[in-house]
Amino acid sequence: MVDSLLWARGLDKQFRSGTEPVPVLTDLSLHLERGESLALTGRSGSGKSTLLNILCGLEMPDAGVVQVLGETFDSGKPDAMNKAEARWGNLRRHQIGVVFQEANLMPALSLLDNVRLRARLAGHNENDCQDWLERLGIGELSDRYPDQVSGGQRQRAALAMVFAMKPTLILADEPTGSLDHHTAEAVIGQLFELQARHGCGLVLATHDPELAIRCSQHMDLGHQPGT
Ligand SMILES: Nc1ncnc2c1ncn2[C@@H]1O[C@H](COP(=O)(O)OP(=O)(O)OP(=O)(O)O)[C@@H](O)[C@H]1O
Ligand SMILES: [Mg+2]
């Protein structure tokens, strides 16, 4: 287990609606090796984004353990959570590429400069940044600012940022949600190609059943124990 890319055990997460607790994840476990992909499916509100947030340290579970790239985060052991924020931050800067449901680009930077910044923060040179935008079909928009392009184009720029950081693990939250079928196919092709070429892991939240069956594992969050 120790050398796994990513594993999680016994994850619980609930939110509150007024005074009522609303369980979202109950005793959830997963295990992903390098080169594997995991599709998360389930109805809207079933906890896909919440789980992805937990797997990159942006949300804390109420219970359970996450181990990613040898770093252990055990919510039951305060000692193990020592410096957790700094450790998660380090992982997200260098190893975990996250594509959120809403592309989060820096508004004051062009698309190309957004990609360059991401590469630089991860410690890589910027030589292939324009190339990533080209491969995702938005090379000619590289000088535009995020508010000058469409939502789908922003989403592709966010993917280019993740590709440019050469991550070991990619967490992608409906990365093709605002793309037409043809463009989505091309973007997903790039995602799987990158994953195969670099042998990284991929966790993908999607509503698309055809995309889910292309992944090596599939977890339907509508069918967790306790739901
Ligand atoms: N910060 C929060 N406070 C309270 N409730 C929250 C919070 N974040 C998420 N939730 C609730 O947790 C549940 C799971 O939300 P989540 O965003 O993980 O669902 P999802 O499966 O990603 O849905 P979608 O397919 O619509 O993106 C939802 O009922 C949501 O309203
Ligand atoms: Mg979501």
Tab-separated table of C-alpha atoms and ligand atoms in Angstrom:
chain	number	residue	atom	x	y	z
A	1	MET	CA	0.000	0.000	0.000
A	2	VAL	CA	2.829	2.353	0.943
A	3	ASP	CA	3.978	2.847	-2.642
A	4	SER	CA	0.519	3.440	-4.078
A	5	LEU	CA	-0.049	6.669	-5.896
A	6	LEU	CA	-3.233	7.400	-4.004
A	7	TRP	CA	-5.361	5.617	-1.480
A	8	ALA	CA	-8.086	6.658	0.875
A	9	ARG	CA	-9.801	4.678	3.609
A	10	GLY	CA	-12.934	5.220	5.646
A	11	LEU	CA	-13.673	8.738	4.427
A	12	ASP	CA	-16.703	10.393	6.005
A	13	LYS	CA	-17.890	13.867	5.156
A	14	GLN	CA	-21.047	15.667	6.095
A	15	PHE	CA	-22.237	19.229	5.653
A	16	ARG	CA	-24.951	21.005	7.628
A	17	SER	CA	-28.219	22.232	6.293
A	18	GLY	CA	-29.478	24.479	9.106
A	19	THR	CA	-29.062	22.295	12.167
A	20	GLU	CA	-29.475	19.053	10.222
A	21	PRO	CA	-26.315	17.114	9.297
A	22	VAL	CA	-26.325	16.019	5.652
A	23	PRO	CA	-24.002	13.049	5.015
A	24	VAL	CA	-22.249	13.322	1.660
A	25	LEU	CA	-19.521	10.644	1.843
A	26	THR	CA	-19.791	7.604	4.115
A	27	ASP	CA	-16.973	5.123	4.757
A	28	LEU	CA	-15.535	5.674	1.295
A	29	SER	CA	-12.327	3.932	0.267
A	30	LEU	CA	-10.354	3.972	-2.980
A	31	HIS	CA	-6.992	2.918	-4.309
A	32	LEU	CA	-5.223	4.127	-7.428
A	33	GLU	CA	-1.873	3.072	-8.831
A	34	ARG	CA	0.298	4.983	-11.299
A	35	GLY	CA	-1.083	4.728	-14.816
A	36	GLU	CA	-4.610	3.985	-13.583
A	37	SER	CA	-7.696	6.117	-14.001
A	38	LEU	CA	-10.782	6.283	-11.820
A	39	ALA	CA	-14.118	7.670	-12.973
A	40	LEU	CA	-16.400	9.168	-10.314
A	41	THR	CA	-20.023	9.247	-11.360
A	42	GLY	CA	-23.295	9.874	-9.537
A	43	ARG	CA	-26.193	12.275	-9.591
A	44	SER	CA	-25.690	15.978	-9.042
A	45	GLY	CA	-24.993	16.515	-5.334
A	46	SER	CA	-23.690	12.968	-4.738
A	47	GLY	CA	-20.283	14.224	-3.594
A	48	LYS	CA	-17.961	13.998	-6.601
A	49	SER	CA	-16.510	17.498	-6.217
A	50	THR	CA	-16.353	17.088	-2.428
A	51	LEU	CA	-14.291	13.906	-2.828
A	52	LEU	CA	-11.927	15.537	-5.341
A	53	ASN	CA	-11.469	18.453	-2.947
A	54	ILE	CA	-10.595	16.021	-0.140
A	55	LEU	CA	-8.113	14.196	-2.396
A	56	CYS	CA	-6.169	17.413	-2.971
A	57	GLY	CA	-6.477	18.808	0.554
A	58	LEU	CA	-8.866	21.667	-0.168
A	59	GLU	CA	-11.519	20.082	2.034
A	60	MET	CA	-10.946	18.071	5.225
A	61	PRO	CA	-12.875	14.845	5.817
A	62	ASP	CA	-14.646	14.340	9.160
A	63	ALA	CA	-12.996	10.922	9.405
A	64	GLY	CA	-10.652	8.773	7.367
A	65	VAL	CA	-7.144	8.643	5.956
A	66	VAL	CA	-5.773	9.844	2.637
A	67	GLN	CA	-2.327	8.871	1.425
A	68	VAL	CA	-1.002	10.469	-1.728
A	69	LEU	CA	2.527	10.073	-3.081
A	70	GLY	CA	3.780	8.823	0.253
A	71	GLU	CA	2.274	11.679	2.296
A	72	THR	CA	-0.279	10.522	4.874
A	73	PHE	CA	-3.157	12.665	6.114
A	74	ASP	CA	-5.046	10.926	8.921
A	75	SER	CA	-7.922	12.990	10.253
A	76	GLY	CA	-8.028	10.813	13.376
A	77	LYS	CA	-4.439	11.622	14.350
A	78	PRO	CA	-3.676	15.260	15.034
A	79	ASP	CA	0.058	14.478	14.818
A	80	ALA	CA	-0.339	13.138	11.298
A	81	MET	CA	-2.069	16.377	10.312
A	82	ASN	CA	0.990	18.296	11.419
A	83	LYS	CA	1.879	20.838	8.725
A	84	ALA	CA	-0.899	19.341	6.605
A	85	GLU	CA	-1.657	22.575	4.795
A	86	ALA	CA	1.953	23.100	3.798
A	87	ARG	CA	2.283	19.467	2.697
A	88	TRP	CA	-0.918	19.657	0.629
A	89	GLY	CA	0.216	22.984	-0.864
A	90	ASN	CA	3.499	21.435	-1.884
A	91	LEU	CA	1.759	18.470	-3.500
A	92	ARG	CA	-0.643	20.744	-5.423
A	93	ARG	CA	2.217	22.940	-6.640
A	94	HIS	CA	4.404	20.118	-7.946
A	95	GLN	CA	2.551	16.833	-8.265
A	96	ILE	CA	-1.240	17.100	-8.218
A	97	GLY	CA	-2.843	18.891	-11.145
A	98	VAL	CA	-6.411	19.925	-10.367
A	99	VAL	CA	-8.965	20.961	-12.986
A	100	PHE	CA	-11.953	22.464	-11.202
A	101	GLN	CA	-15.533	22.526	-12.437
A	102	GLU	CA	-15.151	26.284	-12.889
A	103	ALA	CA	-11.837	27.001	-14.608
A	104	ASN	CA	-9.841	29.159	-12.215
A	105	LEU	CA	-7.476	31.315	-14.203
A	106	MET	CA	-5.760	34.513	-13.084
A	107	PRO	CA	-7.882	37.252	-14.699
A	108	ALA	CA	-5.005	39.704	-15.115
A	109	LEU	CA	-2.883	37.246	-17.105
A	110	SER	CA	-3.286	36.109	-20.723
A	111	LEU	CA	-4.094	32.435	-21.289
A	112	LEU	CA	-0.457	31.796	-22.227
A	113	ASP	CA	0.853	33.612	-19.156
A	114	ASN	CA	-1.516	31.600	-16.973
A	115	VAL	CA	-0.012	28.400	-18.382
A	116	ARG	CA	3.536	29.748	-18.046
A	117	LEU	CA	2.946	30.699	-14.416
A	118	ARG	CA	1.676	27.210	-13.609
A	119	ALA	CA	4.705	25.587	-15.271
A	120	ARG	CA	7.084	27.905	-13.440
A	121	LEU	CA	5.475	27.272	-10.038
A	122	ALA	CA	5.912	23.546	-10.612
A	123	GLY	CA	9.592	24.087	-11.377
A	124	HIS	CA	9.445	23.492	-15.145
A	125	ASN	CA	10.542	25.643	-18.054
A	126	GLU	CA	7.958	27.366	-20.222
A	127	ASN	CA	8.999	25.953	-23.604
A	128	ASP	CA	5.936	23.795	-24.213
A	129	CYS	CA	3.246	26.151	-22.866
A	130	GLN	CA	2.135	27.510	-26.242
A	131	ASP	CA	2.244	23.951	-27.574
A	132	TRP	CA	-0.253	22.775	-24.937
A	133	LEU	CA	-2.662	25.540	-25.898
A	134	GLU	CA	-2.277	24.514	-29.586
A	135	ARG	CA	-2.934	20.860	-28.795
A	136	LEU	CA	-6.115	21.827	-26.995
A	137	GLY	CA	-7.248	23.871	-29.994
A	138	ILE	CA	-6.890	27.343	-28.472
A	139	GLY	CA	-3.375	28.271	-29.624
A	140	GLU	CA	-4.612	31.332	-31.503
A	141	LEU	CA	-6.229	32.667	-28.307
A	142	SER	CA	-3.044	32.602	-26.243
A	143	ASP	CA	-2.794	36.408	-25.935
A	144	ARG	CA	-6.389	36.835	-24.811
A	145	TYR	CA	-7.416	37.321	-21.201
A	146	PRO	CA	-9.776	34.842	-19.479
A	147	ASP	CA	-12.763	37.208	-19.715
A	148	GLN	CA	-12.233	37.481	-23.487
A	149	VAL	CA	-12.823	33.780	-24.202
A	150	SER	CA	-15.717	31.361	-23.757
A	151	GLY	CA	-16.262	29.081	-20.755
A	152	GLY	CA	-15.154	26.020	-22.739
A	153	GLN	CA	-12.037	27.838	-23.922
A	154	ARG	CA	-11.235	28.794	-20.319
A	155	GLN	CA	-11.700	25.172	-19.314
A	156	ARG	CA	-9.224	24.080	-21.996
A	157	ALA	CA	-6.723	26.715	-20.821
A	158	ALA	CA	-7.087	25.299	-17.300
A	159	LEU	CA	-6.249	21.855	-18.686
A	160	ALA	CA	-3.216	23.265	-20.508
A	161	MET	CA	-2.052	24.631	-17.134
A	162	VAL	CA	-2.314	21.177	-15.599
A	163	PHE	CA	-0.514	19.521	-18.531
A	164	ALA	CA	2.297	22.108	-18.373
A	165	MET	CA	3.012	21.288	-14.721
A	166	LYS	CA	3.627	17.610	-15.661
A	167	PRO	CA	1.732	16.235	-12.683
A	168	THR	CA	1.954	12.750	-11.204
A	169	LEU	CA	-1.752	12.774	-10.352
A	170	ILE	CA	-4.537	14.639	-12.173
A	171	LEU	CA	-7.863	15.362	-10.474
A	172	ALA	CA	-10.370	16.608	-13.036
A	173	ASP	CA	-13.878	17.765	-12.171
A	174	GLU	CA	-16.051	17.436	-15.285
A	175	PRO	CA	-13.256	18.812	-17.471
A	176	THR	CA	-15.401	18.644	-20.586
A	177	GLY	CA	-18.626	19.862	-18.966
A	178	SER	CA	-18.906	22.980	-21.100
A	179	LEU	CA	-17.582	21.537	-24.363
A	180	ASP	CA	-19.448	20.263	-27.433
A	181	HIS	CA	-19.100	16.553	-28.195
A	182	HIS	CA	-16.415	16.962	-30.873
A	183	THR	CA	-14.194	19.274	-28.792
A	184	ALA	CA	-14.756	17.154	-25.678
A	185	GLU	CA	-13.495	14.069	-27.564
A	186	ALA	CA	-10.343	15.889	-28.628
A	187	VAL	CA	-9.672	17.198	-25.113
A	188	ILE	CA	-10.288	13.829	-23.480
A	189	GLY	CA	-7.992	12.249	-26.074
A	190	GLN	CA	-5.223	14.611	-24.927
A	191	LEU	CA	-5.941	13.828	-21.286
A	192	PHE	CA	-5.704	10.050	-21.764
A	193	GLU	CA	-2.655	10.422	-24.015
A	194	LEU	CA	-0.842	12.474	-21.393
A	195	GLN	CA	-1.787	9.965	-18.751
A	196	ALA	CA	-0.521	7.041	-20.834
A	197	ARG	CA	2.686	8.824	-21.824
A	198	HIS	CA	3.643	9.904	-18.305
A	199	GLY	CA	2.003	7.034	-16.426
A	200	CYS	CA	0.287	9.428	-14.069
A	201	GLY	CA	-2.948	8.719	-12.224
A	202	LEU	CA	-6.245	10.305	-13.141
A	203	VAL	CA	-9.406	10.768	-11.075
A	204	LEU	CA	-12.188	12.128	-13.216
A	205	ALA	CA	-15.641	13.264	-12.119
A	206	THR	CA	-18.026	12.928	-15.021
A	207	HIS	CA	-21.687	12.636	-15.922
A	208	ASP	CA	-20.724	10.926	-19.197
A	209	PRO	CA	-21.116	7.104	-18.938
A	210	GLU	CA	-19.072	6.570	-22.128
A	211	LEU	CA	-16.191	8.423	-20.590
A	212	ALA	CA	-16.523	6.473	-17.343
A	213	ILE	CA	-16.082	3.110	-19.090
A	214	ARG	CA	-12.834	4.315	-20.671
A	215	CYS	CA	-11.302	4.574	-17.189
A	216	SER	CA	-9.691	1.566	-15.521
A	217	GLN	CA	-11.877	1.928	-12.392
A	218	HIS	CA	-15.352	3.285	-11.855
A	219	MET	CA	-17.002	4.436	-8.615
A	220	ASP	CA	-20.653	5.476	-8.561
A	221	LEU	CA	-21.108	7.817	-5.601
A	222	GLY	CA	-24.839	7.213	-5.738
A	223	HIS	CA	-24.096	3.690	-4.476
A	224	GLN	CA	-21.849	4.143	-1.487
A	225	PRO	CA	-22.476	2.219	1.682
A	226	GLY	CA	-24.921	4.235	3.733
A	227	THR	CA	-26.549	6.141	0.865
B	1	LIG	N1	-19.536	24.026	1.574
B	1	LIG	C1	-20.687	23.353	1.593
B	1	LIG	N2	-21.621	23.579	2.569
B	1	LIG	C2	-22.751	22.877	2.621
B	1	LIG	N3	-23.083	21.911	1.739
B	1	LIG	C3	-22.219	21.659	0.741
B	1	LIG	C4	-20.983	22.364	0.609
B	1	LIG	N4	-20.327	21.885	-0.473
B	1	LIG	C5	-21.132	20.931	-0.999
B	1	LIG	N5	-22.255	20.798	-0.280
B	1	LIG	C6	-23.349	19.829	-0.509
B	1	LIG	O1	-22.746	18.547	-0.555
B	1	LIG	C7	-23.369	17.744	-1.548
B	1	LIG	C8	-22.311	17.251	-2.508
B	1	LIG	O2	-21.850	18.343	-3.286
B	1	LIG	P1	-20.824	18.134	-4.470
B	1	LIG	O3	-20.491	19.480	-5.003
B	1	LIG	O4	-19.697	17.301	-3.975
B	1	LIG	O5	-21.692	17.277	-5.508
B	1	LIG	P2	-21.335	16.794	-6.995
B	1	LIG	O6	-21.520	15.306	-7.037
B	1	LIG	O7	-20.015	17.336	-7.381
B	1	LIG	O8	-22.494	17.481	-7.839
B	1	LIG	P3	-22.490	18.039	-9.365
B	1	LIG	O9	-22.609	16.836	-10.256
B	1	LIG	O10	-23.700	18.908	-9.402
B	1	LIG	O11	-21.221	18.823	-9.577
B	1	LIG	C9	-24.437	18.624	-2.190
B	1	LIG	O12	-25.678	18.305	-1.591
B	1	LIG	C10	-24.005	20.027	-1.854
B	1	LIG	O13	-25.116	20.896	-1.772
B	2	MG	MG	-19.421	18.713	-8.787
